[in-house]
Each structure stands twice: as structure tokens, then as C-alpha cells.
Amino acid sequence: MKKIAVIVAGGSGSRMNSSTPKQFLLLNGKPLLFYTIQTFLGAFNDLEIILVLPEENIAAGQEIIDAFFDYSRIKITAGGRTRFHSVQNGLNLIEDEAIVFVHDGVRCLLSTNLINRCYTAALEFGSAIPVINSTDSLRKITEEDSEAIERTSIKLVQTPQTFHSKILLPAFKIDYKDKFTDEATVVEAYGLKVHLIEGEEANIKITKPIDLLIAEKIIVSTI
Amino acid sequence: MKKIAVIVAGGSGSRMNSSTPKQFLLLNGKPLLFYTIQTFLGAFNDLEIILVLPEENIAAGQEIIDAFFDYSRIKITAGGRTRFHSVQNGLNLIEDEAIVFVHDGVRCLLSTNLINRCYTAALEFGSAIPVINSTDSLRKITEEDSEAIERTSIKLVQTPQTFHSKILLPAFKIDYKDKFTDEATVVEAYGLKVHLIEGEEANIKITKPIDLLIAEKIIVSTI
């Protein structure tokens, strides 16, 4: 089966107090996005990448590819107004049947093992959504107040959210709704259930300055 | 008003793949617990600490205090079977009216600012529970399946959970129940509401090897 990773790197740098979009921030001298791409390309020899970038960052993305990677395995396309629209643009480039990994570009710490497990589960169940438990206690905000809830009843959702193209492509023909915060919600709106698998504690999203410190530490300790 | 921090450091090292209890793991040459104690002592000149440690770690805790701190401001007592019982043992040493901060010893990255805000809110509202939003999407596990839930409807709960002693001491006379995962749930079982305040993204709990890497990076970058 073909393997295609749609890597969405649409974020601006606003939460980072930085004018550099976070996917281009340097970790140990290389942009965040380098590590994400490298891990996917290394997971399967025949995996291809569709990189979805804001229009104004396409040149910067192309530079990373030219500098470090086999460009025959990577395409770039422009993102849209929301994550949904960006993913939709990426999916428009898929022609053949494939297992499709939709991944946050700024989750640069995922492992090859997670990619493999997502692939196997999506082959078997049609989808694979990696989730983990919170290590903190949880409270639910109610209308006037808040109440404690059982920690294991809620899962934190990661990416790559992985699907058979036969499911994901038709699901993304749907009209956009604000509640589409990830691909699982789109597939559910299309009327299908999703299959959860165990995510990885290290697979964090680099959205805050503290995350960048974390990622840098991990990258340095593993190379 | 008196200020007392009950710092609970009861964890074994099981999740860390380490035989050293995590509160004694070294960050930049000093135990985790050193940083937690230092931040609390620095927040208010008249703040006192009650350190609750497993019986077998009391000598190690005493060594940290002797090496680094003004021991007149710190007492040590033995922990109990659960977090609830450990906190109860700590509270038993409180005689005067006070604002009481109950804090996870392994959350060594909290700021003085958070301690100050907890103090002010607990003075005004009787309690202050720091919470933050998840940066990940969330799913609720249902009986047969799972469903997406609104990310901001659930809060991740941190410490110091801070209370007026007039609330916390009587609340902890209650019989133990398994659902007491933190102090807020005990105070609610006693029949009172709790007041939430904004926590800190950096105020993570060091429970996994990856967290230690994070904390080390932050400690090194801020000294």
C-alpha cells in the first residue's frame, strides 16, 4: 500500500513571541520541520510527503527540502484559511489509494515506531488516532462552576491521524464546520467511527517557548 | 496571614525507570526538591514549609535542608498510604490560621508569581486551584466508543492547590475515598466549591524521563 504523509505546518509564530513561524524555528541548528520530515522519510522507503505551508513560507520550505532531502519524495502546496482547508489542499494532490498520515509539522518528536503502529492499525481498522492520558487531574467547566472528572475518561489527541484514503478523501469533501479541530472530527461528521491507538508522551506540539526548550533538549540528547 | 506550604513528595521512582525517588533526581547537580523548596521560601519571607516524605526518604530530605536551607522554616513529616493520607499528616502539624499551599514536590518549575496569585485568590475566595487548557484536542471515552469534546471545556489541574486553613483543615477530617485525587476533590466532598485561577504552562509534573529532560533544560536556561 502507498504511504503518504500530509504534513501541515500552517501556524504563525504568535504564541512563540517570535516572528519566525514556529515550524522554521531552529532546533540544534536545523528547523523544526527538518526533524518531522526526516522521521517520516525514514519510516518507510516508499513513503511520500505532501508538505502544506502558508503561501508566504513555501520558499523557505523549499529551501529545507533542497538542503536536506530527496525532493522526488516531497511535494509542497499552499495552505488554506483553517487547518481543515490546509489538509483539504494537501489531500487534493493524492490520486492513488494510500494510507494517509495527517501530521502537525510542529510535532517533530514523534518516533518511527508510532508511524509504524499508525500504519498497521489504519490498514486493519481504516483509521488510527494516537491518544494519551493526562498526567494532571482534570476538571470539567460547567455552566456556573467546575467539577472533577476521572482522569482516564479523557484522552489527549495527537497526530499523525492516519486513515485509509478511501475514508479520508471522501470525508474531506464535506462543507467546513468550526468544530473540525482535527481529522477525526471530520471523519466522524462523515458518519464513520475512528480507531484510537496509544500515542507517545514525547510527541508534543511545539506551540510555546517552553516546548522549544524541551524539543531542543530531546533532539540534542538523541543525536 | 501566615503562609504554609505542604510539599508532598511521596512518589516512588517506578515511572522513571530509576531506583531514585523522582523528587531526589538531580537537575543540574541538585535534587528536584531543592528547586521546589527554594521557590516557595523565596516567595514570602515568612512562609514555612512542611515537607511530607516517605519514611525511608526522610533522612535524604533532611540532608537537602541541612545543605541548602534555613531549617527553622522547614519541618519534615512522614507520608501515608495515599496522597490524601500524606497531606493529612502534613496538615496535622498546622496549629494557627494560615493560607495553606498544597504542592506536588515534583512540580519544581512553578514561579513565585503563581504562588503570589494563589495566595491573593485564596485570601479572597477561600481557595485557589491553578488550571490550564490542553494544547491537544480532547476525546471522551464512552462506553463503546469515544467522542470529540470541546478543548476549553476541560481544564488540566496543577498545584499549589491553595486554601484558607479554616476550610482545608476541617475538610481533611473526612474519611478517605478513592476519588480523592487532589485537595480540590476533598474540599468539594466536604461541601464547598473551589475557585479556579490560571495556572502556568511550565508548571509540569516530573513523572516521566522526558519531563526530567525538560526540567533540566529550563533550570539551566534560567540560572
PDB file of C-alpha atoms in Angstrom, chain A residues 46-139:
ATOM      1  CA  ASP A  46       8.380   4.361  -0.253  1.00  0.00           C
ATOM      2  CA  LEU A  47       6.634   6.993   1.871  1.00  0.00           C
ATOM      3  CA  GLU A  48       5.903  10.298   0.122  1.00  0.00           C
ATOM      4  CA  ILE A  49       5.313  13.646   1.758  1.00  0.00           C
ATOM      5  CA  ILE A  50       2.897  16.437   0.900  1.00  0.00           C
ATOM      6  CA  LEU A  51       4.001  19.496   2.805  1.00  0.00           C
ATOM      7  CA  VAL A  52       1.295  22.128   3.301  1.00  0.00           C
ATOM      8  CA  LEU A  53       2.713  25.575   4.072  1.00  0.00           C
ATOM      9  CA  PRO A  54       1.331  29.106   4.187  1.00  0.00           C
ATOM     10  CA  GLU A  55       1.843  30.730   0.781  1.00  0.00           C
ATOM     11  CA  GLU A  56       4.488  33.111   2.183  1.00  0.00           C
ATOM     12  CA  ASN A  57       6.557  30.238   3.617  1.00  0.00           C
ATOM     13  CA  ILE A  58       6.703  27.995   0.577  1.00  0.00           C
ATOM     14  CA  ALA A  59      10.100  29.310  -0.491  1.00  0.00           C
ATOM     15  CA  ALA A  60      11.512  28.678   2.999  1.00  0.00           C
ATOM     16  CA  GLY A  61      10.080  25.153   2.942  1.00  0.00           C
ATOM     17  CA  GLN A  62      11.605  24.515  -0.464  1.00  0.00           C
ATOM     18  CA  GLU A  63      14.997  25.569   0.890  1.00  0.00           C
ATOM     19  CA  ILE A  64      14.819  22.951   3.652  1.00  0.00           C
ATOM     20  CA  ILE A  65      13.961  20.254   1.142  1.00  0.00           C
ATOM     21  CA  ASP A  66      16.723  21.309  -1.265  1.00  0.00           C
ATOM     22  CA  ALA A  67      19.278  21.373   1.517  1.00  0.00           C
ATOM     23  CA  PHE A  68      18.499  18.085   3.212  1.00  0.00           C
ATOM     24  CA  PHE A  69      16.185  15.758   1.334  1.00  0.00           C
ATOM     25  CA  ASP A  70      15.388  13.724  -1.749  1.00  0.00           C
ATOM     26  CA  TYR A  71      12.979  16.158  -3.366  1.00  0.00           C
ATOM     27  CA  SER A  72      11.444  13.468  -5.537  1.00  0.00           C
ATOM     28  CA  ARG A  73       9.600  12.183  -2.455  1.00  0.00           C
ATOM     29  CA  ILE A  74       8.254  15.586  -1.321  1.00  0.00           C
ATOM     30  CA  LYS A  75       5.651  17.938  -2.800  1.00  0.00           C
ATOM     31  CA  ILE A  76       4.727  21.345  -1.420  1.00  0.00           C
ATOM     32  CA  THR A  77       1.351  23.012  -1.639  1.00  0.00           C
ATOM     33  CA  ALA A  78      -0.199  26.147  -0.132  1.00  0.00           C
ATOM     34  CA  GLY A  79      -2.348  26.021   2.991  1.00  0.00           C
ATOM     35  CA  GLY A  80      -5.836  27.442   3.411  1.00  0.00           C
ATOM     36  CA  ARG A  81      -7.842  29.544   5.836  1.00  0.00           C
ATOM     37  CA  THR A  82      -8.048  26.864   8.563  1.00  0.00           C
ATOM     38  CA  ARG A  83      -6.391  23.564   9.296  1.00  0.00           C
ATOM     39  CA  PHE A  84      -9.307  21.819   7.574  1.00  0.00           C
ATOM     40  CA  HIS A  85      -8.722  23.802   4.384  1.00  0.00           C
ATOM     41  CA  SER A  86      -4.974  23.206   4.543  1.00  0.00           C
ATOM     42  CA  VAL A  87      -5.448  19.454   4.873  1.00  0.00           C
ATOM     43  CA  GLN A  88      -8.017  19.575   2.070  1.00  0.00           C
ATOM     44  CA  ASN A  89      -5.447  21.250  -0.204  1.00  0.00           C
ATOM     45  CA  GLY A  90      -2.938  18.538   0.637  1.00  0.00           C
ATOM     46  CA  LEU A  91      -5.412  15.719   0.015  1.00  0.00           C
ATOM     47  CA  ASN A  92      -6.239  17.177  -3.402  1.00  0.00           C
ATOM     48  CA  LEU A  93      -2.789  16.014  -4.565  1.00  0.00           C
ATOM     49  CA  ILE A  94      -3.493  12.366  -3.704  1.00  0.00           C
ATOM     50  CA  GLU A  95      -4.512  10.268  -6.709  1.00  0.00           C
ATOM     51  CA  ASP A  96      -3.865   6.671  -5.711  1.00  0.00           C
ATOM     52  CA  GLU A  97      -5.145   4.517  -2.905  1.00  0.00           C
ATOM     53  CA  ALA A  98      -2.892   5.022   0.136  1.00  0.00           C
ATOM     54  CA  ILE A  99      -2.598   5.069   3.887  1.00  0.00           C
ATOM     55  CA  VAL A 100      -2.546   8.799   4.645  1.00  0.00           C
ATOM     56  CA  PHE A 101      -0.855  10.228   7.749  1.00  0.00           C
ATOM     57  CA  VAL A 102      -2.028  13.768   8.578  1.00  0.00           C
ATOM     58  CA  HIS A 103       0.554  15.260  10.911  1.00  0.00           C
ATOM     59  CA  ASP A 104       1.224  18.564  12.687  1.00  0.00           C
ATOM     60  CA  GLY A 105       4.540  19.854  11.340  1.00  0.00           C
ATOM     61  CA  VAL A 106       5.456  21.115  14.792  1.00  0.00           C
ATOM     62  CA  ARG A 107       5.198  17.646  16.373  1.00  0.00           C
ATOM     63  CA  CYS A 108       8.796  16.947  15.451  1.00  0.00           C
ATOM     64  CA  LEU A 109       9.468  14.435  18.238  1.00  0.00           C
ATOM     65  CA  LEU A 110       7.308  11.536  17.060  1.00  0.00           C
ATOM     66  CA  SER A 111       9.026   8.180  16.617  1.00  0.00           C
ATOM     67  CA  THR A 112       9.261   5.804  13.693  1.00  0.00           C
ATOM     68  CA  ASN A 113       7.595   3.261  15.930  1.00  0.00           C
ATOM     69  CA  LEU A 114       4.476   5.442  16.243  1.00  0.00           C
ATOM     70  CA  ILE A 115       4.339   5.893  12.460  1.00  0.00           C
ATOM     71  CA  ASN A 116       4.585   2.117  12.014  1.00  0.00           C
ATOM     72  CA  ARG A 117       1.861   1.437  14.544  1.00  0.00           C
ATOM     73  CA  CYS A 118      -0.421   4.028  12.924  1.00  0.00           C
ATOM     74  CA  TYR A 119       0.139   2.379   9.540  1.00  0.00           C
ATOM     75  CA  THR A 120      -0.658  -1.118  10.775  1.00  0.00           C
ATOM     76  CA  ALA A 121      -3.773  -0.032  12.657  1.00  0.00           C
ATOM     77  CA  ALA A 122      -5.079   2.097   9.768  1.00  0.00           C
ATOM     78  CA  LEU A 123      -4.608  -0.865   7.403  1.00  0.00           C
ATOM     79  CA  GLU A 124      -6.651  -3.056   9.732  1.00  0.00           C
ATOM     80  CA  PHE A 125      -9.271  -0.620  11.045  1.00  0.00           C
ATOM     81  CA  GLY A 126      -9.369   2.146   8.422  1.00  0.00           C
ATOM     82  CA  SER A 127      -8.055   4.731  10.884  1.00  0.00           C
ATOM     83  CA  ALA A 128      -5.568   5.215  13.740  1.00  0.00           C
ATOM     84  CA  ILE A 129      -5.758   8.182  16.090  1.00  0.00           C
ATOM     85  CA  PRO A 130      -2.927   8.296  18.670  1.00  0.00           C
ATOM     86  CA  VAL A 131      -4.068   9.374  22.140  1.00  0.00           C
ATOM     87  CA  ILE A 132      -2.501   9.547  25.617  1.00  0.00           C
ATOM     88  CA  ASN A 133      -3.740  10.066  29.171  1.00  0.00           C
ATOM     89  CA  SER A 134      -3.262  13.341  31.001  1.00  0.00           C
ATOM     90  CA  THR A 135      -0.777  13.222  33.876  1.00  0.00           C
ATOM     91  CA  ASP A 136      -2.687  16.066  35.561  1.00  0.00           C
ATOM     92  CA  SER A 137      -6.038  15.803  37.311  1.00  0.00           C
ATOM     93  CA  LEU A 138      -8.897  17.093  35.165  1.00  0.00           C
ATOM     94  CA  ARG A 139     -11.880  19.350  35.817  1.00  0.00           C
TER      95      ARG A 139
END
